[in-house]
Backbone as CSV, one residue per row, in Angstrom:
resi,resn,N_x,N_y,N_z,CA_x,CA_y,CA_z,C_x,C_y,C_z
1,UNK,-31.644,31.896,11.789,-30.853,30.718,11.484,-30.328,30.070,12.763
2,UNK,-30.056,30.916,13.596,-29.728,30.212,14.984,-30.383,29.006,15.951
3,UNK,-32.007,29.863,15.739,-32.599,29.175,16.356,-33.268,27.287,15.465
4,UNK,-32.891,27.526,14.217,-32.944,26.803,13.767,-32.070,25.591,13.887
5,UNK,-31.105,26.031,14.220,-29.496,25.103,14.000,-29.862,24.597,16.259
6,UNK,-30.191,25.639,16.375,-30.305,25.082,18.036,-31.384,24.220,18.325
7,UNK,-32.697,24.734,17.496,-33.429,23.343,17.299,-33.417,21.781,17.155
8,UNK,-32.756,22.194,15.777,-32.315,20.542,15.415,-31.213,19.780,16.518
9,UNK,-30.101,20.518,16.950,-29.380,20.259,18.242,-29.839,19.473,19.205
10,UNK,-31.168,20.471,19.846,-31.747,19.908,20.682,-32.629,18.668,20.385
11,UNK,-33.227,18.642,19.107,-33.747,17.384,18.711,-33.206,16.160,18.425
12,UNK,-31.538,16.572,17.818,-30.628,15.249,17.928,-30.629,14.674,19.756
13,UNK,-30.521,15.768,20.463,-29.815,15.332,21.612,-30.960,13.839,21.903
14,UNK,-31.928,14.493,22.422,-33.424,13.964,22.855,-33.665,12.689,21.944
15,UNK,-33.160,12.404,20.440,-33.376,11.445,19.683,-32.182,10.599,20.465
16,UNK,-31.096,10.837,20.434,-30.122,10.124,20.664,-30.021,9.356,22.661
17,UNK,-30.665,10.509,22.884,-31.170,10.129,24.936,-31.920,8.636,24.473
18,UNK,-33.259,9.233,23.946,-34.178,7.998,23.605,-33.951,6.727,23.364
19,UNK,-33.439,6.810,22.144,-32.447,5.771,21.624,-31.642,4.809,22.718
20,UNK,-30.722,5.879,22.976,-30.284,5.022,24.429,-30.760,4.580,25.714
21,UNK,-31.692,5.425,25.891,-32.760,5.061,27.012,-33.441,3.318,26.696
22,UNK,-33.906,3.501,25.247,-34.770,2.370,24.612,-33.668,0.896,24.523
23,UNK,-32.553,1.166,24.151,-31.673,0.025,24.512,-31.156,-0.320,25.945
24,UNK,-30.736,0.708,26.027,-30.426,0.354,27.618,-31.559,-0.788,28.404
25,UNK,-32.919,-0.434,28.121,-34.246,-1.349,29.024,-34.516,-2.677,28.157
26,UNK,-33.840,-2.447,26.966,-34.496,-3.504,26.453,-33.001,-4.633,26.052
27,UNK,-31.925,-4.095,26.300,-30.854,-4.915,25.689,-30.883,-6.684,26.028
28,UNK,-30.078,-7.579,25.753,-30.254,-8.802,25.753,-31.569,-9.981,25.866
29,UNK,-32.820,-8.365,26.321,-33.500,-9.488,26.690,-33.980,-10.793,25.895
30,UNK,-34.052,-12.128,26.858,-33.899,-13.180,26.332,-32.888,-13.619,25.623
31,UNK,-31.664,-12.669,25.212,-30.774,-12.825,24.516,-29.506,-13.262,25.117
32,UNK,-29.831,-13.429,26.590,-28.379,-13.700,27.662,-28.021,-15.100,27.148
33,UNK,-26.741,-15.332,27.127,-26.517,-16.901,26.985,-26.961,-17.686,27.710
34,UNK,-26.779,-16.740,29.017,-26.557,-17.410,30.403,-26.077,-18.665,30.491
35,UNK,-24.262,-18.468,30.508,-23.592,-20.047,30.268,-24.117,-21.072,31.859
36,UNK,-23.875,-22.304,31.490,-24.555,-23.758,32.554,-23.821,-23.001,33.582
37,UNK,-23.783,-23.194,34.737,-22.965,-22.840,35.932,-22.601,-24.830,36.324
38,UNK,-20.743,-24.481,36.311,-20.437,-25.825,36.579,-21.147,-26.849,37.631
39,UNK,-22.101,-26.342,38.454,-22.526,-26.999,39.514,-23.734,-27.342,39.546
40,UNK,-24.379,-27.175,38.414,-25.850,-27.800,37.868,-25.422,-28.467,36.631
41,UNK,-24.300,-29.119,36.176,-24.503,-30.003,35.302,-24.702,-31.072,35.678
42,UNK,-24.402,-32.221,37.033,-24.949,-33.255,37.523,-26.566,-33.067,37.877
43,UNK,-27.179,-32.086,37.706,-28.643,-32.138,38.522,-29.679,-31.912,37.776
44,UNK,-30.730,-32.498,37.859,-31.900,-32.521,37.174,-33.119,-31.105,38.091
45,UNK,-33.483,-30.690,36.572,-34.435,-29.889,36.793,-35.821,-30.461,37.151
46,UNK,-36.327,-30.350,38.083,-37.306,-30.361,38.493,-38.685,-29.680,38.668
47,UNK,-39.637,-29.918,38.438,-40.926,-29.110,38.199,-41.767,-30.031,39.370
48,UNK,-42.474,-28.506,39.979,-43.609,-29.371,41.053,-44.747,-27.672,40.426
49,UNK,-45.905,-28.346,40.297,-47.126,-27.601,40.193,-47.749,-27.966,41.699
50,UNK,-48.367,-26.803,42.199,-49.225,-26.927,42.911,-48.478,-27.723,44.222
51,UNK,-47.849,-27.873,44.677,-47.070,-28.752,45.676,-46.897,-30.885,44.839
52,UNK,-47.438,-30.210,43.836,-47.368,-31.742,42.769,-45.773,-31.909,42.322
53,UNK,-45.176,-32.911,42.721,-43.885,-32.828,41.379,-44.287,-33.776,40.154
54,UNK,-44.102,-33.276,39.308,-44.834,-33.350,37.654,-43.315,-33.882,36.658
55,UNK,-43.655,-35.558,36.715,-42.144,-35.637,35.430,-42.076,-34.780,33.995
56,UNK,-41.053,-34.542,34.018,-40.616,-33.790,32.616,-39.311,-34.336,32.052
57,UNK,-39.809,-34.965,30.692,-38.445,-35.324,30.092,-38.348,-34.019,29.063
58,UNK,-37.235,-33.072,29.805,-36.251,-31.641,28.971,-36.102,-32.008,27.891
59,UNK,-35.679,-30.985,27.297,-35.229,-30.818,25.990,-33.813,-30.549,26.051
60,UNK,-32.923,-30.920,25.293,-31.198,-30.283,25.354,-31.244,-29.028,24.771
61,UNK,-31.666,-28.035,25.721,-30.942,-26.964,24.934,-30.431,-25.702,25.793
62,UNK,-30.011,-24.379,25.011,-29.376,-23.718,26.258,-30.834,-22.811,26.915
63,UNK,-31.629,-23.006,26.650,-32.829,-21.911,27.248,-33.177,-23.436,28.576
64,UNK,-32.838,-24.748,28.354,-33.398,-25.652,29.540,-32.121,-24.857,30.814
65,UNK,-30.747,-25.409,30.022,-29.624,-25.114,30.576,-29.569,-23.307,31.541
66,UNK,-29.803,-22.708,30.714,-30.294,-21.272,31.749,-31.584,-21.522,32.671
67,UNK,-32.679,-21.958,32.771,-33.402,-22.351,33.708,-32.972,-23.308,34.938
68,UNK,-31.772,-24.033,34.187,-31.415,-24.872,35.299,-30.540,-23.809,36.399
69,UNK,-29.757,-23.062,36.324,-29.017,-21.766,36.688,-29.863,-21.147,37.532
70,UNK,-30.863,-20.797,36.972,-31.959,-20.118,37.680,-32.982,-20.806,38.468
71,UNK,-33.277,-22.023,38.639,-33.307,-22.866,39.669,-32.499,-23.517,40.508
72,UNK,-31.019,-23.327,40.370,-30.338,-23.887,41.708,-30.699,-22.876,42.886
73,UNK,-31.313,-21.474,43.051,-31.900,-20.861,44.219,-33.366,-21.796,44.250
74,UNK,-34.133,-21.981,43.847,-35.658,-22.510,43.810,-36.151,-21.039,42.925
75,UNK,-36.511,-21.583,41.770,-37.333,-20.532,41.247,-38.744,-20.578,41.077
76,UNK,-39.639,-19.975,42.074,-40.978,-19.716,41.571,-42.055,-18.807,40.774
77,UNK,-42.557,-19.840,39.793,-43.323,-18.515,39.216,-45.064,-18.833,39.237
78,UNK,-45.116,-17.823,39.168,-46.988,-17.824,39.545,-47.275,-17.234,38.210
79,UNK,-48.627,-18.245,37.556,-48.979,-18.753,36.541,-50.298,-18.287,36.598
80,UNK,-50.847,-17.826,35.593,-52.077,-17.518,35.254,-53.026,-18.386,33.951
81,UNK,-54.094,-18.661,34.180,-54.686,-19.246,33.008,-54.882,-18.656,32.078
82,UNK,-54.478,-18.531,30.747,-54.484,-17.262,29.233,-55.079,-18.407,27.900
83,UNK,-55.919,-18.102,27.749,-57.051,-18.806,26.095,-57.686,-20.164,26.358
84,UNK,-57.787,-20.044,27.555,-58.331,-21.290,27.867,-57.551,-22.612,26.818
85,UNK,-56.235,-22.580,27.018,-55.393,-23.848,26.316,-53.798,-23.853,27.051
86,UNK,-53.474,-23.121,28.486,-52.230,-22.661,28.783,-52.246,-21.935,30.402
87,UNK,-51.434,-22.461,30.966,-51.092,-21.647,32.474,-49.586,-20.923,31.733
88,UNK,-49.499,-19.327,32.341,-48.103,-18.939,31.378,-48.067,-17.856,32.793
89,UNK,-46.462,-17.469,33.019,-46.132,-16.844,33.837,-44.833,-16.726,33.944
90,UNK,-44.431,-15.698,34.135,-42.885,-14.674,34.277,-41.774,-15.241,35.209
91,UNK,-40.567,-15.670,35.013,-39.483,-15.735,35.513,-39.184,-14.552,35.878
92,UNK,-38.347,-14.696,36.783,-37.338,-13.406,37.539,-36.372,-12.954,36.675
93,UNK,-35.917,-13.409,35.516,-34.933,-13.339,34.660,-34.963,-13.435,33.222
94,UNK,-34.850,-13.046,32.291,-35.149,-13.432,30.965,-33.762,-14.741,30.373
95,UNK,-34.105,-15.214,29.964,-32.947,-16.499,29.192,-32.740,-16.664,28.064
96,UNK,-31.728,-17.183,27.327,-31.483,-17.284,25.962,-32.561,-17.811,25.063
97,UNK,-33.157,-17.345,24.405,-34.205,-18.348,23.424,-34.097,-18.595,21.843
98,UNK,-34.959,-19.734,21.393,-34.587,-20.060,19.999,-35.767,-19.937,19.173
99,UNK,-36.910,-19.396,19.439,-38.115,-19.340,18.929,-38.051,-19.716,17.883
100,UNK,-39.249,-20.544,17.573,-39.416,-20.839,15.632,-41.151,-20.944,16.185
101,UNK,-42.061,-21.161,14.852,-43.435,-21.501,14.950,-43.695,-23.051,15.250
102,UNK,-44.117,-23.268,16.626,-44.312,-24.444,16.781,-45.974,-24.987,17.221
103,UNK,-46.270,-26.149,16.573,-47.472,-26.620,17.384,-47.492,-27.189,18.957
104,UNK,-48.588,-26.802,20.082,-48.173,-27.289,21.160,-49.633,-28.376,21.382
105,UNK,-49.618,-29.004,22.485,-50.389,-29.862,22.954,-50.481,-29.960,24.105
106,UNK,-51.291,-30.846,24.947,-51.081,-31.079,26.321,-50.029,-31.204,27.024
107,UNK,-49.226,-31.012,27.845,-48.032,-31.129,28.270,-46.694,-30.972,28.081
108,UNK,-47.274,-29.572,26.637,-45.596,-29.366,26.119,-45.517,-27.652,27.404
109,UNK,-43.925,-27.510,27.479,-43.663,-26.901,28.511,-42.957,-25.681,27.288
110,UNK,-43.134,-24.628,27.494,-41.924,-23.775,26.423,-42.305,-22.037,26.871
111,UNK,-41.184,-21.696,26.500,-40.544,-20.510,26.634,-41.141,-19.642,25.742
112,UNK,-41.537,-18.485,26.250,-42.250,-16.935,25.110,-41.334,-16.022,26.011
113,UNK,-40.870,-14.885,24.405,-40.053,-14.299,24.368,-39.018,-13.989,25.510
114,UNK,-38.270,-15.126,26.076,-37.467,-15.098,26.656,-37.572,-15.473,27.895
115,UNK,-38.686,-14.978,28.418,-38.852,-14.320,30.057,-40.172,-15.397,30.495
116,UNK,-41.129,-15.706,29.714,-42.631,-16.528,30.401,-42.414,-17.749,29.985
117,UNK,-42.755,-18.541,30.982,-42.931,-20.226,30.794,-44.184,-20.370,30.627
118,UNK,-44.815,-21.174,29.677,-46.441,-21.737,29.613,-46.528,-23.014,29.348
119,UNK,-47.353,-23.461,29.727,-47.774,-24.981,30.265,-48.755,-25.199,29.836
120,UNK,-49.058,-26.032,28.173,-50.139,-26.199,28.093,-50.947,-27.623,28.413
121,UNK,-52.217,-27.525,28.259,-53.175,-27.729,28.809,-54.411,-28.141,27.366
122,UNK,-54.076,-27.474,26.338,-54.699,-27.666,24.898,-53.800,-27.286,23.890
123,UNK,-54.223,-27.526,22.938,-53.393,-27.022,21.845,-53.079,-25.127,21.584
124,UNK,-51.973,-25.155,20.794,-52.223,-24.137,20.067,-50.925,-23.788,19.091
125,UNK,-50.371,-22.809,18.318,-49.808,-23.073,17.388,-49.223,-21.108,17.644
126,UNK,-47.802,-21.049,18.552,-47.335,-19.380,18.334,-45.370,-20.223,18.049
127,UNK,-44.841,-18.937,18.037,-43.347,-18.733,17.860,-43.191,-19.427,19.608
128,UNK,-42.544,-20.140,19.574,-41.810,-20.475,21.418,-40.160,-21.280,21.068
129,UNK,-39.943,-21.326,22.432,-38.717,-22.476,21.969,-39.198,-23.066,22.899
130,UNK,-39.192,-24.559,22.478,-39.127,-25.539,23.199,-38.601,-25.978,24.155
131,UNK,-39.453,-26.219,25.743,-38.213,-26.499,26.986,-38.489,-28.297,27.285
132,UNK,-39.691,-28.685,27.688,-40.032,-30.002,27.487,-41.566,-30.881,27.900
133,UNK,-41.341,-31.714,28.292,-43.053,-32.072,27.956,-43.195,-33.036,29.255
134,UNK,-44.707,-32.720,29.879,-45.020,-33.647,30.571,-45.210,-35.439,30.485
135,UNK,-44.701,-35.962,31.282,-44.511,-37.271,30.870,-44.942,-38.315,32.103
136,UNK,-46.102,-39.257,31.975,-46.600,-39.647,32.819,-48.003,-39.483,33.326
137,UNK,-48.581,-38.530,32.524,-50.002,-38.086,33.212,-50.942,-38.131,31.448
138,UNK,-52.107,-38.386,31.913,-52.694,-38.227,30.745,-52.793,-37.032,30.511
139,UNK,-54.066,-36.519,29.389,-54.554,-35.427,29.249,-55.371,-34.655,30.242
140,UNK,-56.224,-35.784,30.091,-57.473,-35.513,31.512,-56.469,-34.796,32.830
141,UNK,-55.922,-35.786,33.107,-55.129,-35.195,34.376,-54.379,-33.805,34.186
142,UNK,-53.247,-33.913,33.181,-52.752,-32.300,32.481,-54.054,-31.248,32.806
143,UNK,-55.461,-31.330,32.134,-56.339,-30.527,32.325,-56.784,-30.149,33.442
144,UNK,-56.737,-31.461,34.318,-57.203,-31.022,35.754,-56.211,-30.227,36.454
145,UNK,-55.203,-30.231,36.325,-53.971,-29.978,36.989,-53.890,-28.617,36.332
146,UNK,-54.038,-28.164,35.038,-53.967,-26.952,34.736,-55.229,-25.717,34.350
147,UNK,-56.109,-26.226,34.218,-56.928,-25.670,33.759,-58.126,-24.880,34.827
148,UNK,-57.127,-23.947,35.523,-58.045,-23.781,36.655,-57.380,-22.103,36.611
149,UNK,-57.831,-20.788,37.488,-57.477,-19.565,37.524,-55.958,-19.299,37.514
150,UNK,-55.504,-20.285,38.359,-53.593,-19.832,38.689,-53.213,-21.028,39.022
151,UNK,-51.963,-21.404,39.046,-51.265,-22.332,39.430,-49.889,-21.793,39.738
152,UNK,-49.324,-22.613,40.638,-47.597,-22.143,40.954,-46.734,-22.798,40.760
153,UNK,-45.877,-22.698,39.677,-44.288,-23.205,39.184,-43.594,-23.739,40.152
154,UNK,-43.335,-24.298,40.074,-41.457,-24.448,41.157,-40.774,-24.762,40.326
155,UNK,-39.270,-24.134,40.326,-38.384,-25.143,39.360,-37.270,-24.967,40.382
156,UNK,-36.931,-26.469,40.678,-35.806,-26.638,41.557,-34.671,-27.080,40.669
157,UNK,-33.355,-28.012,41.271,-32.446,-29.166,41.293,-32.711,-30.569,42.133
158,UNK,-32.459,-31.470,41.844,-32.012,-32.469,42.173,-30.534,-33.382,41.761
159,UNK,-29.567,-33.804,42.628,-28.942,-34.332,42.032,-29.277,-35.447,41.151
160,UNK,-28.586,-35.836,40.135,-28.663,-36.848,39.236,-28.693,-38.248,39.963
């Protein structure tokens, strides 16, 4: 009976390590508010591909508003081409998100699970939240501009 009762002991312990191990790595992600920082509310987010700066009219929301935070250092991310319809690639940080099922198109800009920005280039139809859309370039151009092995993010500030 001992070794029985010391068994299960040891199996709570190890369940309960786990457990906490498994939250501990995974807590907030994407789930940070990450409130505006007072000193990026005058400044516009900025996007340059490729040494390109690329207009984007944002979206109001708090997953733009945490990117803006995380571009007052210059944030770069390096982008990979994924389904031949999308350049998508990892922030340094995960951010608040609002996912629902959305359709995308050429030049919509949006957020997967928290942490990757993708840039498409063609259609396609997953869960994202919406950050915002290229504005100014056709398709053709969107394609040329994205549809190649890698491309590199910038997301800066500018004042308003």
């Amino acid at each position: 009976m001992n070794r029985t009762v010391m068994a299960i002991a040891v199996l709570a312990v190890v369940l309960v390590a786990g457990i906490g191990i498994y939250f501990a790595l995974n807590a907030g992600q994407g789930d940070d508010p990450s409130p505006v920082d007072p000193g990026v509310d005058d400044m516009d987010l900025i996007l340059t591909i490729d040494g390109r700066k690329v207009d984007v009219v944002w979206e109001d929301n708090p997953s733009v508003d945490a990117i803006k935070v995380l571009a007052k250092d210059k944030m770069t991310v390096s982008m990979e081409r994924y389904g031949g319809f999308e350049q998508t690639g990892s922030m340094p940080k995960s951010v608040v998100k609002n996912d629902s099922w959305i359709h995308t198109s050429s030049g919509d800009i949006v957020l997967y699970r928290g942490v990757q920005i993708s840039i498409f280039f063609d259609d396609n139809a997953y869960d994202y939240t919406r950050l915002g859309k290229i504005s100014g370039m056709s398709e053709s151009e969107i394609t040329e501009m994205l549809d190649r092995p890698n491309v590199t993010a910038v997301f800066t500030l500018e004042k308003s």
